[in-house]
Amino acid sequence: MATVYREGDISLLGKVAIIGYGSQGHAHALNLKESGVDVSVGLRADSKSRAAAEAAGLRVGTAAEVSKDADLIALLVPDQTQPTVWENEVQPNIKPGAALLFAHGFNVHFGRIVAPADHDVIMVAPKGPGHIVRRIYTEGFGTPALFAVAQDASGNARAKAMGYAAGLGANRAGMLETTFTEETETDLFGEQAVLCGGTAELVRAGFETLVEAGYQPEIAYYECLHELKLIVDLMYEGGLDYMRYSISDTAEFGDLTRGKRIIDQHVRDNMKTVLSEIREGEFAKQWIEDMNNGEKTLNELRAEAKGQKLEEVGKTLRALMQR
Ligand code: NAD
Ligand code: MG
């Protein structure tokens, strides 16, 4: 069993600059501030988030300005933008010996950001979307997080990462140590094979199978998308065992006799291929090429994914479920 850490010393962090006030940025800035850390937020001069950050009582400047006196700089702009923000705003202003922190290992692991040797390079990756990281903290608890060290210049990099994770509230839920490589590869695999790619296509395939067979699309939507959340909630609370305890014996018999026919060896083989594309850098190469090409492929695929039958039906049914 891996060690689950429950402690970290926030007094090691000094002045923290959070660059970006998006999903992770706003959660990190507010959680750290309320944990007693000295936080400022770096935004573009014309950023729409400026008013929100100021209203929350945070000190706001440009990324360049807040980088100047920070002891720890958290780069929480999108992965596509990080190299430019690092080169143009952070690197020219970072104090000697200041630590650089990431919430995902992509840019360091794939060599797109290489910090000079006198800076700690660390990661704290909450295992949840930013808005949940914030909400759970306001409820008095925390979201679990991974922490890692890529470069230990101060001799104290690991303790700083743990202190930062604790400032986010992760110590309450559990902190696991990892490497930039492990976090990057497992995170990419999870979102591609299971959480986003796999689940979205499973839902779509189930929905379309029912609709093509002549069933009402509204019923197919409830069955394949709406109820998925209720089932996942049970898994989240008590694992697969608890989900199976809660469903009917009929559902359980169907699950145990049919599930492995749906997610069969062929699907597992595809998962292995997707994982090896991640490990060999093939996925990163393709994504970086698309970034350099104005995200043309991403935008085309986005447009294609929108406006499906499932989405039309869902829009109507979700409006009825507004309380
Ligand atoms: P985001 O897209 O939600 O927010 C990015 C913010 O950066 C926005 O407020 C944007 O206005 C700002 N920004 C963009 N360009 C900027 C610039 N040039 N200067 C200053 N600000 C700029 O990003 P995110 O999803 O929070 O991702 C941040 C990091 O966190 C990434 O490394 C991501 O992989 C990681 N991460 C995200 C999640 C998540 O829940 N979204 C979960 C774990 C890790
Ligand atoms: Mg993830």
XYZ file of C-alpha atoms and ligand atoms in Angstrom:
368
model
C 0.000 0.000 0.000
C 1.212 3.493 -0.814
C 1.590 5.883 2.123
C -1.266 8.355 2.369
C 0.060 11.591 3.884
C -2.146 13.758 6.061
C 0.154 16.650 6.916
C 2.062 19.558 5.435
C 3.595 22.772 6.734
C 2.178 25.870 5.050
C 4.714 28.133 6.751
C 7.339 26.899 4.240
C 5.530 28.521 1.328
C 6.293 32.202 1.896
C 4.672 34.547 -0.619
C 2.676 32.624 -3.229
C 1.752 33.916 -6.702
C -1.052 32.101 -8.489
C -0.919 32.733 -12.244
C -4.393 32.286 -13.777
C -7.790 32.422 -12.079
C -9.634 29.664 -13.940
C -10.872 26.325 -12.689
C -7.792 25.440 -10.592
C -6.440 28.982 -10.135
C -9.429 30.406 -8.271
C -9.656 27.329 -6.031
C -5.948 27.385 -5.162
C -5.904 31.134 -4.531
C -8.957 31.130 -2.255
C -8.197 27.900 -0.373
C -4.590 28.952 0.299
C -5.640 32.420 1.406
C -8.187 31.021 3.836
C -5.553 28.576 5.115
C -3.449 31.611 6.061
C -1.048 31.834 3.107
C 0.036 35.190 1.617
C -1.419 34.950 -1.918
C -1.479 37.224 -4.937
C -2.993 36.468 -8.339
C -1.407 37.123 -11.742
C -3.795 37.910 -14.587
C -3.694 39.528 -17.990
C -4.240 43.292 -17.743
C -7.627 42.972 -19.524
C -8.699 39.771 -17.761
C -12.387 39.330 -17.031
C -11.434 37.491 -13.830
C -9.796 40.574 -12.290
C -13.016 41.887 -10.743
C -13.878 38.483 -9.244
C -10.418 38.012 -7.745
C -10.416 41.526 -6.278
C -13.925 41.107 -4.903
C -12.700 37.969 -3.127
C -10.106 40.113 -1.369
C -7.102 38.883 -3.352
C -4.167 41.039 -4.406
C -4.096 41.145 -8.211
C -1.419 42.144 -10.706
C -0.111 40.957 -14.052
C 1.741 37.638 -14.137
C 4.994 39.579 -14.520
C 4.236 41.849 -11.544
C 3.235 39.159 -9.058
C 6.137 36.892 -10.106
C 8.691 39.448 -8.885
C 8.486 38.983 -5.147
C 6.960 35.493 -4.930
C 8.723 32.628 -3.155
C 6.489 30.153 -4.936
C 4.822 30.620 -8.317
C 1.939 28.341 -9.311
C 1.480 28.255 -13.083
C -2.251 27.621 -13.414
C -2.966 28.900 -16.899
C -4.048 26.293 -19.494
C -1.402 23.722 -20.465
C -1.314 25.147 -24.026
C -0.463 28.662 -22.753
C 1.991 27.777 -19.973
C 5.203 27.786 -22.060
C 4.495 31.309 -23.395
C 3.498 32.717 -20.000
C 6.593 31.110 -18.465
C 8.953 32.507 -21.124
C 7.476 35.980 -21.440
C 6.276 36.840 -17.958
C 7.441 34.480 -15.248
C 10.996 33.528 -16.142
C 12.187 37.131 -16.684
C 10.862 38.080 -13.238
C 11.199 35.023 -11.000
C 13.354 35.546 -7.893
C 16.514 33.448 -7.611
C 15.620 30.256 -5.749
C 11.839 30.698 -5.990
C 9.818 27.508 -6.479
C 7.742 26.778 -9.564
C 4.578 24.721 -9.079
C 2.295 22.929 -11.553
C -1.086 21.219 -11.146
C -0.371 18.754 -13.964
C 2.938 17.372 -15.201
C 2.443 17.715 -18.977
C 4.771 20.618 -19.800
C 7.623 19.545 -17.533
C 7.365 15.865 -18.428
C 7.370 16.527 -22.160
C 10.182 19.085 -21.883
C 8.173 22.165 -22.921
C 9.182 24.065 -19.775
C 12.690 23.671 -18.402
C 13.338 25.775 -15.301
C 16.925 26.792 -14.476
C 18.642 24.549 -11.916
C 18.265 26.960 -8.970
C 14.456 26.611 -8.841
C 12.462 23.860 -7.170
C 10.011 22.380 -9.659
C 7.096 20.754 -7.878
C 3.571 19.599 -8.527
C 0.353 19.466 -6.555
C -2.420 17.915 -8.603
C -5.815 17.837 -6.897
C -7.791 14.776 -7.972
C -10.866 16.759 -8.909
C -12.102 19.689 -10.987
C -11.234 23.125 -9.576
C -14.786 24.068 -8.688
C -15.115 20.946 -6.561
C -11.718 21.610 -4.928
C -13.117 24.976 -3.867
C -16.586 23.805 -2.835
C -15.339 20.934 -0.651
C -12.883 23.275 1.083
C -15.695 25.732 1.912
C -17.552 22.761 3.422
C -14.621 22.302 5.816
C -12.969 19.372 4.044
C -10.567 18.804 1.143
C -10.033 17.060 -2.190
C -7.257 14.423 -2.322
C -4.125 15.481 -4.181
C -0.956 14.038 -5.657
C 2.365 15.757 -5.036
C 5.721 15.368 -6.774
C 9.168 16.864 -7.164
C 10.884 17.187 -10.554
C 13.763 19.384 -9.391
C 14.905 19.896 -5.803
C 17.132 22.972 -5.716
C 16.428 24.048 -2.126
C 16.627 20.630 -0.529
C 13.124 21.405 0.709
C 11.076 20.935 -2.456
C 9.124 17.921 -1.208
C 8.115 19.647 2.035
C 6.987 22.723 0.070
C 4.806 20.574 -2.190
C 3.258 18.932 0.879
C 2.716 22.321 2.508
C 0.968 23.635 -0.602
C -1.245 20.515 -0.821
C -2.156 20.976 2.844
C -3.004 24.637 2.173
C -5.497 23.450 -0.460
C -7.102 21.226 2.186
C -5.831 17.967 0.631
C -4.304 16.851 3.940
C -7.832 16.278 5.246
C -8.661 13.859 2.420
C -5.238 12.312 1.741
C -2.077 13.140 -0.207
C -0.172 10.621 -2.339
C 3.391 11.024 -3.526
C 4.069 10.541 -7.223
C 6.466 11.575 -9.989
C 5.810 13.968 -12.881
C 5.979 10.953 -15.210
C 3.459 8.855 -13.301
C 1.017 11.743 -12.808
C 1.190 12.824 -16.453
C 0.785 9.342 -17.909
C -1.987 8.183 -15.551
C -3.873 11.477 -15.824
C -3.837 11.407 -19.625
C -4.809 7.730 -19.669
C -7.643 8.251 -17.172
C -9.225 11.098 -19.088
C -8.831 9.379 -22.460
C -9.810 5.809 -21.636
C -12.209 6.057 -18.709
C -13.343 9.424 -17.374
C -13.966 11.495 -20.485
C -13.342 9.619 -23.737
C -14.408 6.165 -22.596
C -17.475 7.269 -20.649
C -18.717 9.727 -23.255
C -18.537 7.123 -26.007
C -20.091 4.415 -23.800
C -23.045 6.719 -23.103
C -23.373 7.674 -26.752
C -23.150 4.074 -27.984
C -25.798 2.929 -25.494
C -28.112 5.821 -26.345
C -27.763 5.327 -30.092
C -28.257 1.563 -29.852
C -31.617 2.085 -28.138
C -32.736 4.903 -30.452
C -31.762 2.970 -33.599
C -33.797 0.045 -32.293
C -36.852 2.340 -32.203
C -37.113 3.240 -28.507
C -38.003 6.779 -27.406
C -34.888 8.979 -27.270
C -36.061 10.496 -23.961
C -36.133 7.071 -22.342
C -32.724 6.239 -23.828
C -31.377 9.500 -22.350
C -32.649 8.764 -18.837
C -31.331 5.226 -19.046
C -27.864 5.832 -20.480
C -26.905 9.299 -19.222
C -29.092 10.515 -16.370
C -28.901 7.316 -14.338
C -25.160 7.032 -14.854
C -24.627 9.729 -12.234
C -26.759 7.903 -9.709
C -24.807 4.683 -10.257
C -21.452 6.493 -10.122
C -22.501 8.169 -6.858
C -22.928 4.702 -5.341
C -19.513 3.605 -6.655
C -17.970 6.792 -5.246
C -19.523 6.179 -1.836
C -18.728 2.502 -1.468
C -16.994 1.071 -4.517
C -18.330 -1.451 -7.023
C -19.468 -3.750 -4.193
C -21.764 -1.124 -2.702
C -23.184 -0.240 -6.125
C -23.977 -3.934 -6.660
C -25.505 -4.213 -3.200
C -27.830 -1.302 -3.932
C -29.079 -2.339 -7.392
C -31.660 -5.104 -7.888
C -30.582 -8.716 -8.249
C -31.859 -8.577 -11.816
C -29.581 -5.618 -12.573
C -26.704 -7.369 -10.850
C -27.189 -10.618 -12.813
C -27.223 -8.608 -16.053
C -24.173 -6.630 -14.970
C -22.111 -9.694 -14.065
C -23.087 -11.746 -17.122
C -23.009 -8.935 -19.743
C -20.500 -6.310 -18.564
C -17.428 -8.272 -19.650
C -18.953 -8.835 -23.093
C -19.232 -5.062 -23.568
C -15.808 -4.155 -22.163
C -14.128 -7.183 -23.748
C -10.512 -8.065 -24.554
C -10.719 -5.877 -27.653
C -11.478 -2.808 -25.485
C -8.610 -3.716 -23.131
C -6.283 -4.045 -26.127
C -7.360 -0.582 -27.284
C -6.643 0.760 -23.791
C -3.127 -0.686 -23.977
C -2.566 0.969 -27.344
C -3.810 4.325 -26.060
C -1.521 3.985 -23.020
C 1.510 3.203 -25.153
C 0.789 6.232 -27.383
C 0.888 8.339 -24.198
C 4.091 6.754 -22.903
C 5.919 7.029 -26.210
C 4.978 10.700 -26.575
C 2.791 10.090 -29.624
C -0.273 11.696 -28.014
C 1.697 14.735 -26.797
C 3.255 15.190 -30.246
C -0.171 15.164 -31.893
C -1.680 17.582 -29.329
C 1.278 19.982 -29.480
C 1.146 19.975 -33.304
C -2.528 20.886 -33.059
C -1.782 23.665 -30.526
C 0.777 25.079 -32.964
C -1.821 24.868 -35.710
C -4.361 27.052 -33.866
C -6.106 23.981 -32.403
C -7.727 23.310 -35.774
C -8.387 19.624 -35.117
C -9.715 20.272 -31.611
C -12.145 22.878 -32.917
C -13.340 20.638 -35.767
C -13.923 17.711 -33.434
C -15.683 19.965 -30.918
C -18.082 21.224 -33.601
C -18.725 17.658 -34.734
C -19.479 16.482 -31.178
C -22.011 19.274 -30.622
C -25.606 19.087 -31.769
C -25.977 15.317 -31.514
C -29.443 13.870 -30.889
C -28.406 13.001 -27.316
C -27.641 16.654 -26.600
C -30.936 17.921 -28.032
C -32.982 15.516 -25.939
C -30.872 16.190 -22.856
C -31.337 19.934 -23.073
C -35.117 19.605 -22.901
C -35.147 17.002 -20.155
C -32.608 18.794 -17.973
C -34.639 22.008 -18.161
C -37.589 20.098 -16.662
C -35.394 18.859 -13.815
C -34.390 22.357 -12.659
C -35.600 22.792 -9.105
P -8.555 27.176 -17.035
O -8.658 27.109 -18.510
O -9.755 26.916 -16.224
O -8.053 28.583 -16.526
C -6.925 29.215 -16.973
C -6.922 30.668 -16.533
O -5.728 31.246 -17.036
C -8.083 31.474 -17.070
O -8.587 32.300 -16.055
C -7.439 32.311 -18.181
O -8.071 33.533 -18.318
C -6.035 32.489 -17.608
N -5.035 32.786 -18.631
C -4.963 32.287 -19.877
N -3.898 32.816 -20.503
C -3.308 33.661 -19.610
C -2.174 34.517 -19.670
N -1.480 34.626 -20.791
N -1.825 35.200 -18.548
C -2.553 35.108 -17.413
N -3.649 34.341 -17.332
C -4.012 33.626 -18.415
O -7.330 26.206 -16.633
P -7.369 24.972 -15.636
O -8.261 23.917 -16.207
O -7.578 25.462 -14.258
O -5.871 24.419 -15.804
C -4.763 24.970 -15.113
C -3.803 23.834 -14.807
O -4.419 22.941 -13.877
C -3.414 22.990 -16.008
O -2.075 22.584 -15.865
C -4.337 21.787 -15.886
O -3.826 20.620 -16.513
C -4.354 21.618 -14.387
N -5.489 20.859 -13.857
C -6.770 21.256 -14.141
C -7.823 20.595 -13.583
C -9.234 21.136 -13.765
O -10.051 20.859 -12.909
N -9.562 21.897 -14.780
C -7.618 19.474 -12.744
C -6.298 19.105 -12.433
C -5.238 19.811 -13.012
Mg -7.163 14.321 -14.116
